[in-house]
XYZ file of C-alpha atoms in Angstrom:
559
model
C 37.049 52.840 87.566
C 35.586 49.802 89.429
C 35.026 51.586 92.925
C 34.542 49.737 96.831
C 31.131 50.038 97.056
C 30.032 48.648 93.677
C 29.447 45.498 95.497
C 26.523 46.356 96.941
C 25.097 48.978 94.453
C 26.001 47.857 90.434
C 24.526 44.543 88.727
C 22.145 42.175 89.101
C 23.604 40.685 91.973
C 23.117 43.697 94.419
C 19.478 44.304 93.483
C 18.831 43.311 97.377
C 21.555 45.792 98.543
C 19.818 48.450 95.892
C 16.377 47.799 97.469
C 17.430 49.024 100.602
C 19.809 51.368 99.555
C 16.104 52.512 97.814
C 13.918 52.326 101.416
C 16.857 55.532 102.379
C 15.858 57.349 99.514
C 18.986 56.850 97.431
C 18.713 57.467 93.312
C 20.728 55.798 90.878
C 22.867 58.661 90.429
C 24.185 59.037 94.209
C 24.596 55.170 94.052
C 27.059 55.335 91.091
C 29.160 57.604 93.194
C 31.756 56.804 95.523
C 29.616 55.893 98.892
C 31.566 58.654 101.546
C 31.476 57.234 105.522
C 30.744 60.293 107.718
C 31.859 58.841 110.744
C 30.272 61.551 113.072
C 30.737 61.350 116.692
C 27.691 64.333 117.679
C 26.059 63.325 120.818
C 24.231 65.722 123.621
C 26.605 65.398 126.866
C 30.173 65.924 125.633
C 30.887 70.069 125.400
C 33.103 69.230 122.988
C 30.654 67.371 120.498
C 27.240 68.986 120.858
C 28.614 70.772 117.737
C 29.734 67.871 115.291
C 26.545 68.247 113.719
C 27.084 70.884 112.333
C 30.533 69.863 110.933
C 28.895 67.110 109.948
C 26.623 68.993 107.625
C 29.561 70.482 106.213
C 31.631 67.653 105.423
C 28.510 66.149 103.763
C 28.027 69.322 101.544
C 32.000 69.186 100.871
C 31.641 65.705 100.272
C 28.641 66.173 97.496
C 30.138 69.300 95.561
C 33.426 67.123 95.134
C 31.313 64.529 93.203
C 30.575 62.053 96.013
C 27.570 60.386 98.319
C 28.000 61.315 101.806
C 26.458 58.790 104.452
C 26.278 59.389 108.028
C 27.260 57.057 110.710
C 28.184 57.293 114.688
C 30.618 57.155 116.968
C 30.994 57.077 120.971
C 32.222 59.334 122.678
C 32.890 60.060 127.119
C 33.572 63.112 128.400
C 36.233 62.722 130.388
C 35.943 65.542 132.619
C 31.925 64.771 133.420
C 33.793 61.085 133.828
C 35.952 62.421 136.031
C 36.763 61.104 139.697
C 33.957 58.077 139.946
C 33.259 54.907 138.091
C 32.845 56.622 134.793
C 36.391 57.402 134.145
C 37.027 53.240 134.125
C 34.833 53.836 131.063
C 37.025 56.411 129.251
C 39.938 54.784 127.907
C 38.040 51.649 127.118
C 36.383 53.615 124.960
C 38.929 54.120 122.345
C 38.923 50.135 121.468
C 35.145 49.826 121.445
C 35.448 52.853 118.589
C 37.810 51.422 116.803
C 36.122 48.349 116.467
C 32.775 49.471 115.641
C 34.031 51.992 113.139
C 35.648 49.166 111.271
C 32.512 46.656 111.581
C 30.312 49.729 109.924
C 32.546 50.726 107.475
C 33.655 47.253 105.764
C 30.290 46.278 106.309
C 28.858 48.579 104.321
C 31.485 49.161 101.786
C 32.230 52.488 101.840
C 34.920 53.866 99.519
C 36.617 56.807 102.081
C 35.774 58.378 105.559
C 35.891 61.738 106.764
C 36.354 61.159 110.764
C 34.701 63.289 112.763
C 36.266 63.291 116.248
C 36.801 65.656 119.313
C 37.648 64.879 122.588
C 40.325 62.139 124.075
C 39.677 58.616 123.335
C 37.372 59.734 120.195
C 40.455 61.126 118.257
C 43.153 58.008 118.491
C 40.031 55.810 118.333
C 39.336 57.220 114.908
C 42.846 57.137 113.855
C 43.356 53.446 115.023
C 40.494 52.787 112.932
C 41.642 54.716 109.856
C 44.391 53.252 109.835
C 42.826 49.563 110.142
C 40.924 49.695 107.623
C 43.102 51.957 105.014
C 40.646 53.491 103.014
C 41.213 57.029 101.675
C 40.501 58.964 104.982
C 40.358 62.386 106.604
C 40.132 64.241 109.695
C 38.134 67.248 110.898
C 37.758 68.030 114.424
C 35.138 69.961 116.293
C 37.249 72.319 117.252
C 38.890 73.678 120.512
C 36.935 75.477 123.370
C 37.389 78.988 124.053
C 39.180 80.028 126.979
C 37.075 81.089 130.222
C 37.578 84.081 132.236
C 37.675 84.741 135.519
C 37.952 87.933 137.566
C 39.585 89.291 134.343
C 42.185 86.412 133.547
C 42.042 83.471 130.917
C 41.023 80.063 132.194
C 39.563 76.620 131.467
C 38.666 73.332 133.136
C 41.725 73.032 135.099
C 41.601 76.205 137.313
C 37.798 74.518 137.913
C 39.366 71.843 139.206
C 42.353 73.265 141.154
C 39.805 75.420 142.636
C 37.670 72.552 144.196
C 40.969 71.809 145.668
C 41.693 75.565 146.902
C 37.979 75.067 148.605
C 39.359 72.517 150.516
C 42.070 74.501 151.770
C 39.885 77.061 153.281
C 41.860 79.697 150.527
C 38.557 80.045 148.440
C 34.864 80.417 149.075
C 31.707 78.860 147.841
C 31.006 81.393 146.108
C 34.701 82.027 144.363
C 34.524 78.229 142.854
C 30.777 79.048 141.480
C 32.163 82.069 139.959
C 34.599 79.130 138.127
C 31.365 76.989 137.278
C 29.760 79.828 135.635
C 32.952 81.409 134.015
C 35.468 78.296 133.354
C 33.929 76.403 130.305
C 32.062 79.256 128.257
C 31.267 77.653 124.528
C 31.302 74.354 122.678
C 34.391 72.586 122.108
C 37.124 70.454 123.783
C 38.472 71.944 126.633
C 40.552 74.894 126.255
C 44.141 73.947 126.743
C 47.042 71.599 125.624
C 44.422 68.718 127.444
C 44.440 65.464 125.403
C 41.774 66.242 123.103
C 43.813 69.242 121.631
C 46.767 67.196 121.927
C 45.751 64.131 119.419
C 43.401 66.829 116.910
C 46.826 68.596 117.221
C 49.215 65.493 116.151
C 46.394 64.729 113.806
C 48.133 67.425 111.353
C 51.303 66.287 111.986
C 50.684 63.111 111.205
C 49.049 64.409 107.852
C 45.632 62.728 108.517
C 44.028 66.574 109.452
C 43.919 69.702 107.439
C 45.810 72.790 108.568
C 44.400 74.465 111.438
C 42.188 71.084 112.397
C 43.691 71.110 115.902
C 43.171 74.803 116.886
C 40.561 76.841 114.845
C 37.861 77.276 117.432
C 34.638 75.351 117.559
C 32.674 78.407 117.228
C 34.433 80.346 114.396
C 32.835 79.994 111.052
C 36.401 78.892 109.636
C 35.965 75.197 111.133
C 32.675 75.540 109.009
C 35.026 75.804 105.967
C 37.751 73.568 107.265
C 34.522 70.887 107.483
C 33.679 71.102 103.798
C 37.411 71.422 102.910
C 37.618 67.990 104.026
C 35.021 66.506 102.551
C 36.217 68.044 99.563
C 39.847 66.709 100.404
C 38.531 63.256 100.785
C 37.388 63.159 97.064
C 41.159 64.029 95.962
C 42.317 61.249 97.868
C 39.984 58.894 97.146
C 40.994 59.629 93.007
C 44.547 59.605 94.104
C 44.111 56.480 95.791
C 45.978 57.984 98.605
C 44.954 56.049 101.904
C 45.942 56.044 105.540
C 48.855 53.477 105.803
C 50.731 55.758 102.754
C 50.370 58.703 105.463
C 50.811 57.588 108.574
C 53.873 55.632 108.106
C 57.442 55.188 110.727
C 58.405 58.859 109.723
C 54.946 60.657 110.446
C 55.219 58.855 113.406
C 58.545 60.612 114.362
C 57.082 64.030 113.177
C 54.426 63.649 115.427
C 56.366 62.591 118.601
C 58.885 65.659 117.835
C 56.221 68.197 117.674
C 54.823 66.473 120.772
C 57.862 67.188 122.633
C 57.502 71.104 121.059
C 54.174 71.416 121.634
C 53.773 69.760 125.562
C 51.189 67.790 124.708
C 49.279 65.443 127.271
C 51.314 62.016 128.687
C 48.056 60.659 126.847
C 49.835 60.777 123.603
C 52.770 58.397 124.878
C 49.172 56.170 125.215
C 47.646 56.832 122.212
C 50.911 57.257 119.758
C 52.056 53.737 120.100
C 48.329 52.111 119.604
C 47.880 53.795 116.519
C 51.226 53.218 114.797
C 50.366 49.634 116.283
C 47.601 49.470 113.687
C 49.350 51.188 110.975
C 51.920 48.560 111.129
C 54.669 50.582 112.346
C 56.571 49.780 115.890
C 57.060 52.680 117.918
C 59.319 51.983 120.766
C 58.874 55.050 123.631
C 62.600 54.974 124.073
C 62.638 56.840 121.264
C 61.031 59.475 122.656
C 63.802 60.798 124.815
C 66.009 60.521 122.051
C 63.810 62.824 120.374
C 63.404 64.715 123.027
C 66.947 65.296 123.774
C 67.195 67.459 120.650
C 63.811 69.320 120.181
C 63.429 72.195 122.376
C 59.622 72.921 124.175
C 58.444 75.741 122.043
C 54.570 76.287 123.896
C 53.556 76.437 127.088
C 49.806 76.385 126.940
C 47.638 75.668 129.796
C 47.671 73.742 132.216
C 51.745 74.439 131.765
C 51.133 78.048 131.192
C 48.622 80.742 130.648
C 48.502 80.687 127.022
C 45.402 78.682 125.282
C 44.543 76.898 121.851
C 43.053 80.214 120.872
C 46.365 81.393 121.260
C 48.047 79.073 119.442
C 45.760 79.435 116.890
C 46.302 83.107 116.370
C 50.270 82.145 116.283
C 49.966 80.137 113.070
C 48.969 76.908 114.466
C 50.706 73.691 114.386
C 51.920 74.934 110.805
C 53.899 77.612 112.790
C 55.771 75.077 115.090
C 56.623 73.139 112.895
C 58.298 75.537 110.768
C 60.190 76.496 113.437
C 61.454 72.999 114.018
C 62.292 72.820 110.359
C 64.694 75.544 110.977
C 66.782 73.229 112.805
C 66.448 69.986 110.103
C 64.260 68.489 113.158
C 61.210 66.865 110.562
C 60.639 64.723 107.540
C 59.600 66.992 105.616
C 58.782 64.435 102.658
C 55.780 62.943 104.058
C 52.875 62.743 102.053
C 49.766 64.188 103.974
C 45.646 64.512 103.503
C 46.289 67.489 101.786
C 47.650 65.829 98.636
C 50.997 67.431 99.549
C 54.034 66.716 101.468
C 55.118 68.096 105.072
C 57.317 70.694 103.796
C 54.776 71.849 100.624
C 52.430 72.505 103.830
C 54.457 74.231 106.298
C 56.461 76.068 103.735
C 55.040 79.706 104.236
C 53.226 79.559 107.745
C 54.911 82.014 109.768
C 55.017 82.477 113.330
C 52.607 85.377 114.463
C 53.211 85.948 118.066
C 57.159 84.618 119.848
C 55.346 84.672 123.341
C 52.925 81.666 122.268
C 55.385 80.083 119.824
C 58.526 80.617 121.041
C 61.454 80.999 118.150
C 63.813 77.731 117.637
C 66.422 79.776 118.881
C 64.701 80.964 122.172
C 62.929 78.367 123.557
C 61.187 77.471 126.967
C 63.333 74.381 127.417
C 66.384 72.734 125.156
C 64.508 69.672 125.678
C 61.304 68.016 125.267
C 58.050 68.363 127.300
C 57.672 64.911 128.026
C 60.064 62.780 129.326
C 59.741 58.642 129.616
C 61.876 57.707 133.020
C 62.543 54.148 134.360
C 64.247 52.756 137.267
C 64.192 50.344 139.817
C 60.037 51.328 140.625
C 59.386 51.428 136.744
C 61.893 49.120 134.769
C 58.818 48.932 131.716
C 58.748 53.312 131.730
C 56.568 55.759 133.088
C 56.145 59.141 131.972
C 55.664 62.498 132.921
C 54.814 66.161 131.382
C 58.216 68.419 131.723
C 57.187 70.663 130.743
C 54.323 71.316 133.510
C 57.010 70.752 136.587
C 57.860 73.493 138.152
C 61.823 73.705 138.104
C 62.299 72.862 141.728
C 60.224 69.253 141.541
C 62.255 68.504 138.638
C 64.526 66.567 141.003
C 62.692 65.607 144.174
C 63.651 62.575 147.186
C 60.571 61.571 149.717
C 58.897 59.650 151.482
C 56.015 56.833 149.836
C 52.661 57.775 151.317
C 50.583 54.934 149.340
C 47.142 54.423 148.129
C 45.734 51.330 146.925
C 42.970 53.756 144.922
C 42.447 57.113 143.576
C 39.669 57.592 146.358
C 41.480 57.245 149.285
C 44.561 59.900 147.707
C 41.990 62.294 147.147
C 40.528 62.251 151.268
C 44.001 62.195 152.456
C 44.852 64.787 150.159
C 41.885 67.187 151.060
C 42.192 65.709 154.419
C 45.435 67.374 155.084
C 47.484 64.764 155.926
C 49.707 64.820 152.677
C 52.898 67.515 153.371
C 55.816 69.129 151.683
C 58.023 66.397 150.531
C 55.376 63.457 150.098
C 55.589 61.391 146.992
C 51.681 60.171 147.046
C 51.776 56.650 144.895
C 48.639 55.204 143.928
C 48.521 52.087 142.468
C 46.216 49.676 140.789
C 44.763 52.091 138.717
C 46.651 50.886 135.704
C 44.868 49.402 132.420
C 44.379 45.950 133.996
C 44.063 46.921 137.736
C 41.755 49.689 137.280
C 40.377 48.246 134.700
C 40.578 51.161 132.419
C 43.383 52.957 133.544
C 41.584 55.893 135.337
C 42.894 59.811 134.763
C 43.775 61.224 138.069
C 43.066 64.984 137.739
C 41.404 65.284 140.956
C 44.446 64.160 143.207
C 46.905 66.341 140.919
C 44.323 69.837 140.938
C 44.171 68.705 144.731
C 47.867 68.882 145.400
C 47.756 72.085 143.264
C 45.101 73.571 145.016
C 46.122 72.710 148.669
C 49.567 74.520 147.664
C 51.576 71.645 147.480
C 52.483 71.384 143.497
C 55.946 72.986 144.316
C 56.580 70.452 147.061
C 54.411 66.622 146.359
C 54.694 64.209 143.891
C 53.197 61.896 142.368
C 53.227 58.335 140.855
C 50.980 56.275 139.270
C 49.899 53.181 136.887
C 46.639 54.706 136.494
C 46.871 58.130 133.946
C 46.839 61.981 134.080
C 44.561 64.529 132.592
C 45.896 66.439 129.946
C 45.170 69.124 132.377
C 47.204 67.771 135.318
C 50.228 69.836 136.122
C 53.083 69.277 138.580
C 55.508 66.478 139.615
C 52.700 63.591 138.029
C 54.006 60.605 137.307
C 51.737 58.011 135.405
C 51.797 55.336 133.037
C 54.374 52.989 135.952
C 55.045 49.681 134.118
C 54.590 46.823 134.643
C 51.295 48.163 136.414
C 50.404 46.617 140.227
C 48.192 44.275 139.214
C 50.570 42.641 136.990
C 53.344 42.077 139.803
C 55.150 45.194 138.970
C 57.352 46.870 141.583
C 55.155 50.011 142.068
C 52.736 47.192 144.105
C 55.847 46.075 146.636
C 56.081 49.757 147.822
C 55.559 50.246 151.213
C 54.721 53.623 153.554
C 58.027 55.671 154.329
C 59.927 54.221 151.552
C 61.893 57.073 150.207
C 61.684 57.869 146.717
C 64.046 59.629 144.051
C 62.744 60.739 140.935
C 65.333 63.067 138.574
C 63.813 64.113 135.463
C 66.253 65.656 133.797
C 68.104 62.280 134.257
C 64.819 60.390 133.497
C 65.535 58.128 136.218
C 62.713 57.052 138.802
C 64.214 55.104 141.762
C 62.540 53.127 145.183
C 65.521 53.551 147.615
C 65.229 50.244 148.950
C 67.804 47.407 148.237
C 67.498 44.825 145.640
C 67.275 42.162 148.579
C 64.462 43.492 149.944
C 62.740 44.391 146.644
C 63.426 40.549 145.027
C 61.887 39.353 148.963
C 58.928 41.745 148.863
C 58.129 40.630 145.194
C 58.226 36.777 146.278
C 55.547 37.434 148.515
C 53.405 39.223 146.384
C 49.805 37.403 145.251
C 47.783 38.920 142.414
C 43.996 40.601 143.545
C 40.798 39.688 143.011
C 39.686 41.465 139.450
C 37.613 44.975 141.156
C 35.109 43.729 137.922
C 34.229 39.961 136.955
C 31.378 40.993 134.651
C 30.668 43.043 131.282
C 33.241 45.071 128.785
C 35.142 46.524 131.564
C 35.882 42.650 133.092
C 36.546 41.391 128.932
C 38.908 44.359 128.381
C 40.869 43.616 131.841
C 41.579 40.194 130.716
C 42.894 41.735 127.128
C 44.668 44.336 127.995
C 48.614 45.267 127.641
C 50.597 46.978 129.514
C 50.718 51.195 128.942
C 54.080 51.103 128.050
C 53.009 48.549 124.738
C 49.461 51.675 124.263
C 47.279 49.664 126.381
C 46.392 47.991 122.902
C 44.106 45.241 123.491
C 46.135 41.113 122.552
C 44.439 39.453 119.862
C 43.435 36.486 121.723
C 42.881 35.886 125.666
C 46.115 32.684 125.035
C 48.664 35.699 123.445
């Protein structure tokens, strides 16, 4: 059959494309093969990528024994924790556009015929997916796998006790020397960080939404299976690619729904209630968040891994994986189980006989942590767009929780009062244009929430945001406030003392001030300066939507 890529490698009429395709060494025989995009995103400063190449020599070998040419090509990727708490992390989420785009520029530009996507950590992952989906060639997905789990003083940890204990330091409740026993001990091998973070969230919801192969979300980065699971894939891509089976046939309304459901099982990150919407967005599909408490309403939280409990990816791993979980959720008629997947088979062919190993990591249908979800989308009078929140990490008492506004008009300034000592029991800490626009880039704010945690307030503070949590924040965190501040939204009208109700279980999120003063406050309100007038950061402030819509990027700068 007449194949993508014949364009620029059959007939007379490609002999330019053939001479170059010559200077890389290329025979005839490779170029009458289907012409496999290895979209590999290896680079030196991300833990969780300074493995991809080797998965990317797998895939390739995968790729080669399954009768096609594998060709190599990059992707970006930030670390958001080496991001983390300075200008860098305006760079993070911005990031997941610029991949998109640039994966679609080199793969219809060269005419490949499938991809195997190569991702790891949080923007990488829904990057890859937005662009898989974009341009709908036969695709799939191998991860580089999760981190293992540090250890400390004889207990498991990862990146967000190293952050909690910075803000234990500051307390005076642990020494120099305790946190560089952390540093040394917290991040021990390759791989994206250790917990339910958003990394292991999206290569999670990956399988479920059929575009990864069993086990891509937990087998760890240094096990010799995700050295199989590599060339599995690049085998896998072959099938599809004679099937004809491409991403828009996979990632369709009801993978969608799959994938929120298991979210709500699993406790992912808030990040997916980001990254969910943009890629359905390019798969053609409308996924409204009020869906998600519907969903949520009705799947119980079956996992609390870190930072919600003290249970890690390894340990999810061992349970059966994502497989596991969602068999359990089958039990109660909770999936579509007819969706066709990268494996060639449906939901249910693939989940049919994985079994859960261990009820302590993955609890049973019928004995759950929670009856309900682990993320819940609340609005109200402060939020009337949404914001969200993990459930699942709030600690029963902050579930409900009235107090007093102490506001910040940037992360910075939360973080000294926080370590400062003036934030106490009962505060509700808002910080506000952080959000996509106001930032730009809608910065994570794991510092202020590890601070809270460390300083022994996550029983007692809250907090609310436009800006965006770490997958590793835990506690009353509140992000994703829309409209944002720097779009006129109530959050920027809040003023110091202002009390402030937020009931979760309710998912209501109310400023107890009176419409009067709340319509007068907003008539006064005048729109900031842009923080940046120049470069990508400045282009993607003036494209940007609002987190509630993904933070997917309008078409035009008129839309």
């Amino acid at each position: 059959m007449s194949k993508k890529s014949d364009v620029i490698t059959q007939g007379v009429a490609s002999a330019p494309q053939r001479s170059l395709l010559n200077a890389l060494g290329f025979t005839k025989e490779e170029m009458r093969k289907p012409l496999v995009g290895i979209v590999s995103s290896f680079n030196e400063i991300v833990p969780g990528h300074m493995n991809i190449d080797k998965i990317t020599e797998a895939v390739k070998l995968g790729v080669a024994m399954a009768g096609g040419t594998p060709v190599v090509f990059p992707a970006i990727a930030v670390c958001d924790g080496i991001a983390m708490g300075h200008v860098g992390m305006k760079y993070s989420l911005v990031t997941r556009d610029l991949i998109c785009d640039s994966t679609e520029c080199m793969a219809l530009a060269h005419q490949f015929d499938a991809l195997v996507m190569i991702p790891n950590c949080d923007k990488n992952v829904p990057g890859l997916l937005m662009a898989a989906a974009r341009v709908n060639i036969p695709t799939v997905f191998v991860s580089g796998g999760p981190m293992l789990a540090g250890h400390v003083h004889g207990k498991k940890t990862s990146l967000s006790s190293m952050f909690e204990a910075v803000g234990s330091h500051a307390a005076g409740t642990m020494t120099e020397e305790d946190v560089e026993e952390f540093v040394n001990n917290a991040c021990p091998t390759c791989g994206s960080c250790s917990g339910m973070y958003t990394a292991n969230s999206m290569n999670c919801l990956t399988e479920v939404l059929g575009m990864g192969l069993k086990g891509n979300g937990t087998i760890p980065a240094v096990y010799s299976a995700r050295i199989r699971l590599a060339k599995e894939a690049g085998m896998k891509v072959m099938e599809l690619y004679e099937k004809n089976i491409r991403p828009r046939d996979i990632m369709t309304k009801d993978a969608f729904i799959n994938a929120l459901t298991v979210d709500m099982a699993l406790g992912c990150s808030t990040n997916s209630m980001l990254h969910l919407p943009a890629i359905a967005h390019e798969a053609g599909v409308e996924l409204n968040l009020d869906i998600a408490n519907e969903l949520s309403a009705k799947t119980p939280n079956l996992c609390h891994l870190a930072p919600a409990g003290h249970t890690y990816i390894e340990d999810l791993n061992e349970a059966g994986g994502v497989y596991a979980v969602m068999n359990e959720l089958a039990k109660k008629d909770l999936l579509n189980l007819d969706c066709i997947t990268a494996t060639g088979k449906t939901v249910g062919e693939n989940i049919k006989y994985c079994v859960n190993r261990n009820p302590e990591v993955i609890r049973p249908i019928d004995n759950p942590y929670s009856p309900v979800g682990g993320i819940a989308v609340l609005r109200g009078n402060i939020a009337p767009d949404s914001c969200v929140v993990k459930r699942s990490a709030v600690v029963p008492e902050m579930l409900y929780h009235e107090g007093p506004a102490r506001v910040f008009e940037c992360e910075e300034d939360a973080i000294a009062a926080i370590k400062g000592g003036k934030i106490v029991a009962g505060d509700v800490v808002v910080i506000r244009y952080e959000g996509p626009k106001g930032g730009p880039g809608m910065r994570e704010m794991l510092n202020p929430t590890s601070a809270i945690a460390g300083m022994g307030l996550g029983s007692s503070v809250a907090l609310i945001t436009d800006g965006r949590f770490s997958g590793a924040s835990r506690g009353a965190s509140i992000g994703h406030v829309s409209p944002e501040a720097a779009q006129g939204g109530p959050i920027a009208i809040v003023e110091e003392g202002d009390m402030i109700r937020i009931d979760i279980n309710n998912n209501k999120i109310e400023l107890l001030v009176s419409d009067d003063v709340i319509k007068e406050r907003l008539s006064k309100w005048k729109p900031r300066e842009p923080k940046v007038t120049t470069g990508y950061l400045a282009r993607y402030a003036n494209l940007v939507t609002s987190a509630d819509k993904g933070a997917v990027l309008k078409k035009s700068f008129n839309d």
